[in-house]
Amino acid sequence: MSAGLTGIPGFERVSKIPLYVPGKPIQEVQRELGLTRIIKLASNENPWGPTEAVKARVAAVVAGTEFESLNLYPVSDGFYLRKRIAERKGVALDRVVLGNGSTELLEMVAKAAFLDGGSAVIPKHSFAMYGIATQTAGGRVIESRATATDLDVDDLLRSVAPDTRLVYLAHPNNPTGIRVEASALAHLVRHLREDIVLVVDQAYAEYEEPGEYADAADYLDERPNLLVLHTFSKIHALAALRMGYGLGSTELLSLLERVRSPFNTNLLAQAAAEVAVQDLAFEAFCRQRNAEARAAFHLEATRHRCQLTGNSGNFVLMETVYPAADLFKALLQRGVIVRPMHGYGLPNHIRVTFGKPEEMLAFWSAIGPLLDCGC
Ligand SMILES: Cc1ncc(COP(=O)(O)O)c(C=O)c1O
């Protein structure tokens, strides 16, 4: 950093914060490698949507009405979408907050919690944005024990320090694809110090069979310091529009409201999500396709003697004998984008999103010959 910039103490600290590395966009690979057929299985997007009903709603908004038009600011707090979410989730309207993607909600809660410093406990191998949101808000990261196959809730509780303000838990976790069992979740909710906000990120919850999943929202009445996050980027297939929501107590959300930027979610995203959140049939369809893709993937991985981790989410973590970065590059040359996981402390793992059957075929055609030399 140049002398002028280092003169600002905050900048010096910001320069040490890890950069978030997103999945490589198709356009970038096209530009760099000149390939014509590229498939992206790198960012846990949903290949099955959005639905025609969602697209029709977006088109109608673009066409414009007296109340909805691209030249007007959107409803700042997304009242109509919050109402739909509240109905779907069976909570009061003032217990729903919207974010520009759930990532913005991670940032909002960190901004509020670390105004006077403090620490966050984050399990190892968690979504990178927990650490980044903590540090950019001035907080300190404490990493608790977790492995590719185990989320250690006891260690999460043990790792809490006197200055801890937030604990993050992804349930199911990205990138390991594991969720916590109902008893472990109850234990965490009930034993975590009351003055710590527990953030349970349920970005992939809708891929779980409803009867088999322990929903942290069940504890909203019991624990005021609980924020449960969901996103429209995964099963709702609206990643490009950026929309996420949080459920929490009215007290907690009234604090988040103070750090929320006005008009943080846009008109098209609000309108699309209003339609998407009501479409339970589409969710069930995607859940089924995802389960089929997982079963097929396991069969193929067994043939290639590859180690897989996790049974949750719309992705799988795959360990090979090759360094993740090398395998990532080799696959890129063959027009397949996956996510190398060395940045998550998993040097030989790649994360693969479940695409459509034809995309998975292309994936195995690309990776099969590479694996058969040694995996
Ligand atoms: C666990 C988890 N939380 C949050 C997000 C971010 O979602 P959004 O697109 O809503 O910002 C992701 C995205 O991959 C994720 O894996």
XYZ file of C-alpha atoms and ligand atoms in Angstrom:
391
model
C 0.000 0.000 0.000
C 1.290 3.506 -0.785
C 2.457 5.757 2.074
C -0.594 7.993 1.689
C -2.983 5.118 2.138
C -1.124 3.494 5.053
C -1.450 6.835 6.843
C -5.080 5.941 7.483
C -5.031 3.330 10.296
C -8.337 1.751 9.252
C -6.995 1.135 5.731
C -4.003 -0.740 7.140
C -6.433 -3.093 8.929
C -8.716 -3.406 5.913
C -5.748 -4.420 3.737
C -5.265 -7.482 6.004
C -8.877 -8.717 5.649
C -9.110 -11.745 3.341
C -10.675 -11.054 -0.052
C -13.863 -12.923 -0.873
C -13.211 -15.002 -3.986
C -16.483 -15.655 -5.831
C -17.122 -18.536 -8.218
C -15.641 -17.717 -11.635
C -18.308 -16.271 -13.928
C -18.988 -18.034 -17.256
C -18.293 -14.802 -19.168
C -14.805 -14.557 -17.629
C -13.883 -18.112 -18.629
C -15.243 -17.450 -22.091
C -13.113 -14.288 -22.323
C -9.963 -15.890 -20.971
C -10.062 -19.284 -22.666
C -12.216 -18.607 -25.726
C -14.343 -21.690 -25.016
C -17.841 -21.888 -26.400
C -19.423 -24.491 -24.102
C -18.966 -23.730 -20.435
C -20.883 -25.053 -17.455
C -20.801 -23.423 -14.054
C -21.120 -25.655 -11.005
C -19.304 -23.237 -8.734
C -21.701 -21.035 -6.759
C -24.555 -23.275 -5.607
C -27.047 -21.622 -7.933
C -30.245 -23.418 -8.900
C -30.285 -24.523 -12.559
C -34.053 -25.145 -12.579
C -35.353 -21.615 -12.314
C -36.602 -19.005 -12.017
C -40.133 -20.041 -12.912
C -42.165 -18.530 -15.734
C -44.441 -16.908 -13.133
C -41.469 -15.101 -11.575
C -40.192 -13.963 -14.977
C -43.661 -12.697 -15.916
C -43.834 -10.670 -12.702
C -40.416 -9.123 -13.369
C -41.459 -8.273 -16.942
C -44.637 -6.617 -15.649
C -42.630 -4.506 -13.208
C -40.245 -3.457 -15.971
C -43.258 -2.444 -18.086
C -44.276 -0.174 -15.202
C -47.490 0.879 -13.419
C -48.501 3.877 -11.384
C -46.971 2.317 -8.254
C -44.131 0.286 -9.678
C -41.721 1.828 -12.102
C -37.975 1.757 -12.544
C -37.702 5.517 -12.058
C -39.251 5.352 -8.577
C -37.502 4.233 -5.411
C -38.724 0.843 -4.235
C -40.643 0.445 -0.958
C -37.692 0.957 1.371
C -38.358 -1.882 3.798
C -39.938 -4.215 1.219
C -43.258 -4.222 3.083
C -45.141 -6.426 0.576
C -42.441 -9.061 0.360
C -41.990 -9.054 4.134
C -45.736 -9.622 4.443
C -45.548 -12.679 2.163
C -42.548 -14.049 4.046
C -44.259 -13.458 7.397
C -47.340 -15.375 6.159
C -45.232 -18.236 4.842
C -43.168 -18.482 8.019
C -46.011 -17.881 10.453
C -44.347 -14.910 12.161
C -45.348 -11.278 12.684
C -44.372 -8.801 9.983
C -42.040 -6.888 12.300
C -39.968 -10.044 12.752
C -38.831 -10.057 9.100
C -35.985 -7.974 7.672
C -34.733 -7.969 4.070
C -31.188 -7.793 2.806
C -29.483 -7.338 -0.543
C -28.738 -11.035 -0.482
C -28.363 -12.669 2.911
C -24.759 -11.490 2.723
C -25.944 -7.966 3.432
C -27.748 -9.218 6.535
C -24.504 -10.815 7.731
C -22.880 -7.425 7.315
C -25.743 -5.567 9.008
C -25.699 -7.697 12.133
C -21.899 -7.445 12.332
C -22.047 -3.678 11.881
C -24.487 -3.372 14.778
C -22.739 -5.868 17.056
C -19.144 -4.655 16.649
C -19.691 -0.918 16.905
C -17.695 -1.065 20.140
C -15.440 -3.954 19.069
C -15.692 -7.518 20.294
C -15.367 -10.967 18.785
C -17.333 -13.509 16.775
C -17.020 -17.272 17.058
C -17.054 -18.971 13.658
C -16.622 -22.711 13.063
C -13.680 -23.720 10.847
C -14.623 -24.391 7.184
C -17.577 -21.970 7.283
C -18.852 -19.579 4.604
C -16.072 -16.996 4.123
C -18.349 -13.994 4.548
C -18.768 -14.592 8.306
C -15.131 -13.718 8.927
C -15.080 -10.901 6.386
C -18.270 -9.285 7.768
C -16.874 -9.548 11.292
C -13.548 -7.967 10.433
C -14.885 -5.197 8.216
C -17.169 -4.209 11.091
C -14.161 -4.034 13.438
C -14.688 -7.394 15.160
C -12.174 -10.142 15.904
C -12.566 -13.708 14.645
C -12.328 -16.715 16.966
C -12.330 -19.955 15.011
C -13.938 -22.955 16.691
C -13.180 -26.572 15.870
C -14.949 -28.253 12.984
C -13.905 -30.816 10.418
C -15.179 -31.609 6.948
C -17.567 -34.112 8.545
C -18.342 -32.685 11.967
C -19.727 -29.354 13.213
C -18.643 -29.318 16.850
C -21.308 -27.342 18.727
C -19.652 -28.008 22.103
C -16.445 -26.418 20.893
C -18.442 -23.499 19.521
C -19.785 -22.917 23.032
C -16.363 -23.418 24.645
C -14.734 -20.924 22.264
C -16.871 -17.995 23.375
C -14.792 -15.193 24.967
C -15.910 -12.485 27.405
C -16.072 -9.994 24.506
C -17.964 -12.302 22.114
C -20.960 -10.574 20.530
C -21.869 -12.944 17.682
C -21.777 -16.655 16.927
C -22.310 -17.771 13.342
C -23.545 -21.187 12.366
C -24.462 -22.310 8.867
C -27.096 -25.041 9.022
C -26.529 -26.750 6.628
C -22.957 -25.602 6.290
C -21.302 -24.461 3.094
C -18.869 -25.890 1.946
C -19.039 -29.111 3.973
C -22.723 -29.867 3.344
C -23.429 -30.957 6.914
C -26.180 -29.783 9.222
C -26.532 -29.914 12.988
C -28.892 -32.386 14.562
C -31.967 -31.162 16.426
C -30.472 -31.921 19.857
C -27.232 -30.045 19.070
C -29.169 -27.028 17.829
C -31.338 -26.987 20.959
C -28.217 -27.291 23.118
C -26.586 -24.338 21.366
C -29.662 -22.116 21.495
C -30.156 -22.802 25.191
C -26.557 -22.731 26.404
C -25.109 -19.818 24.475
C -24.758 -16.737 26.692
C -27.870 -14.610 26.413
C -25.976 -11.436 25.478
C -24.562 -13.043 22.319
C -26.451 -12.934 19.021
C -26.701 -16.393 17.493
C -26.823 -16.111 13.705
C -28.108 -19.317 12.130
C -27.645 -19.139 8.380
C -30.205 -21.415 6.714
C -29.354 -20.570 3.090
C -29.810 -24.218 2.060
C -32.596 -25.204 4.472
C -35.229 -25.528 1.750
C -33.281 -28.411 0.220
C -33.875 -30.443 3.377
C -36.932 -32.676 3.682
C -39.259 -30.492 5.811
C -40.029 -33.196 8.411
C -36.356 -34.058 8.889
C -34.906 -30.620 9.445
C -34.449 -28.774 12.738
C -35.464 -25.195 11.922
C -33.786 -22.605 14.150
C -36.842 -20.374 13.648
C -38.626 -22.646 16.137
C -36.571 -20.909 18.842
C -37.415 -17.322 17.905
C -39.806 -16.927 20.837
C -37.395 -18.539 23.247
C -34.265 -16.547 22.392
C -34.464 -12.822 21.570
C -30.801 -12.832 20.489
C -31.344 -15.105 17.511
C -31.188 -14.179 13.834
C -32.235 -16.830 11.311
C -31.169 -16.113 7.736
C -32.559 -17.326 4.422
C -31.794 -16.441 0.835
C -33.580 -16.282 -2.496
C -30.313 -17.175 -4.269
C -30.495 -20.936 -3.801
C -33.722 -22.956 -4.105
C -35.683 -19.864 -5.232
C -33.211 -19.445 -8.128
C -32.890 -15.656 -7.925
C -29.161 -15.223 -7.234
C -28.803 -12.431 -9.815
C -31.450 -10.247 -8.173
C -29.881 -10.326 -4.670
C -32.485 -10.912 -1.993
C -32.268 -12.491 1.434
C -34.259 -12.267 4.633
C -33.746 -12.528 8.337
C -36.152 -13.592 11.076
C -35.606 -12.344 14.605
C -37.140 -10.680 17.614
C -38.669 -7.232 17.144
C -36.008 -5.803 19.497
C -33.129 -7.232 17.479
C -34.663 -6.214 14.150
C -35.318 -2.681 15.350
C -31.556 -2.426 15.938
C -30.771 -3.828 12.500
C -33.172 -1.291 11.022
C -30.816 1.443 12.227
C -27.879 0.060 10.262
C -29.862 -0.909 7.161
C -29.284 1.368 4.159
C -32.490 2.911 2.880
C -33.801 1.099 -0.232
C -31.326 -1.723 0.295
C -33.374 -4.184 -1.769
C -34.496 -3.316 -5.279
C -37.913 -3.293 -6.913
C -37.353 -6.211 -9.311
C -35.966 -8.409 -6.555
C -38.844 -7.606 -4.208
C -41.429 -8.388 -6.900
C -39.752 -11.617 -8.041
C -39.293 -12.861 -4.479
C -42.950 -12.165 -3.671
C -43.927 -14.704 -6.317
C -41.118 -17.149 -5.526
C -41.754 -17.359 -1.786
C -45.287 -18.613 -2.370
C -44.333 -21.330 -4.843
C -44.037 -24.424 -2.678
C -44.511 -26.734 -5.673
C -41.381 -25.346 -7.351
C -39.417 -25.858 -4.144
C -40.592 -29.463 -3.904
C -39.646 -30.014 -7.564
C -36.144 -28.614 -7.004
C -35.698 -30.633 -3.811
C -36.552 -33.799 -5.728
C -34.238 -32.997 -8.660
C -31.476 -32.184 -6.178
C -31.907 -35.509 -4.372
C -31.738 -37.334 -7.713
C -28.596 -35.429 -8.700
C -26.972 -36.304 -5.365
C -27.794 -39.999 -5.710
C -26.403 -40.095 -9.267
C -23.287 -38.207 -8.150
C -22.608 -40.702 -5.359
C -22.838 -43.609 -7.788
C -20.387 -42.023 -10.186
C -18.019 -40.952 -7.375
C -17.951 -44.521 -6.047
C -16.942 -45.739 -9.500
C -14.036 -43.312 -9.426
C -13.250 -44.137 -5.761
C -13.671 -40.505 -4.658
C -14.343 -39.345 -1.144
C -17.513 -37.252 -0.718
C -18.599 -35.210 2.289
C -22.013 -33.987 3.295
C -25.588 -34.863 2.519
C -27.166 -31.419 2.650
C -27.448 -28.468 0.297
C -27.383 -28.384 -3.496
C -23.694 -29.233 -3.705
C -21.146 -31.784 -2.614
C -17.606 -31.576 -1.310
C -15.280 -33.949 -3.095
C -11.793 -34.937 -2.003
C -9.277 -36.160 -4.546
C -5.555 -36.861 -4.464
C -4.927 -33.698 -6.476
C -4.411 -30.181 -5.118
C -7.756 -28.402 -5.506
C -6.226 -25.484 -7.414
C -4.699 -27.820 -10.030
C -7.897 -29.781 -10.534
C -9.870 -26.529 -10.765
C -7.561 -25.291 -13.546
C -7.629 -28.585 -15.421
C -11.437 -28.595 -15.337
C -11.571 -24.972 -16.447
C -9.589 -25.889 -19.558
C -12.353 -28.425 -20.260
C -15.109 -25.830 -19.823
C -16.255 -26.842 -16.335
C -16.182 -24.338 -13.476
C -16.157 -25.777 -9.951
C -14.985 -24.216 -6.699
C -11.543 -25.112 -5.333
C -11.636 -25.205 -1.539
C -8.001 -24.653 -0.538
C -8.978 -21.178 0.716
C -11.309 -22.904 3.198
C -8.558 -25.054 4.706
C -9.463 -28.004 2.476
C -6.457 -28.290 0.151
C -7.574 -31.343 -1.848
C -11.298 -30.631 -2.007
C -13.447 -29.152 -4.734
C -17.078 -28.173 -4.224
C -19.452 -29.116 -7.001
C -22.965 -27.671 -7.353
C -25.597 -30.073 -8.638
C -26.585 -28.949 -12.127
C -29.029 -30.450 -14.604
C -28.388 -34.098 -15.630
C -26.698 -33.044 -18.875
C -24.379 -30.701 -16.969
C -23.433 -33.471 -14.557
C -22.675 -35.723 -17.522
C -20.375 -33.032 -18.902
C -18.743 -32.745 -15.464
C -17.997 -36.471 -15.277
C -16.739 -36.547 -18.872
C -14.312 -33.775 -17.956
C -13.151 -35.011 -14.570
C -13.363 -38.786 -15.136
C -10.163 -39.127 -17.200
C -8.309 -36.865 -14.729
C -9.393 -38.916 -11.709
C -8.764 -42.266 -13.284
C -5.068 -41.487 -13.344
C -4.913 -41.707 -9.543
C -8.001 -40.917 -7.468
C -24.084 -20.465 3.745
C -24.343 -19.308 2.846
N -24.877 -18.208 3.357
C -25.127 -17.134 2.587
C -24.834 -17.132 1.254
C -25.051 -15.889 0.462
O -26.254 -15.839 -0.116
P -26.794 -14.509 -0.796
O -26.738 -14.752 -2.248
O -28.193 -14.428 -0.273
O -25.980 -13.349 -0.356
C -24.254 -18.258 0.665
C -23.907 -18.239 -0.754
O -23.300 -19.108 -1.301
C -24.001 -19.376 1.490
O -23.437 -20.462 0.987
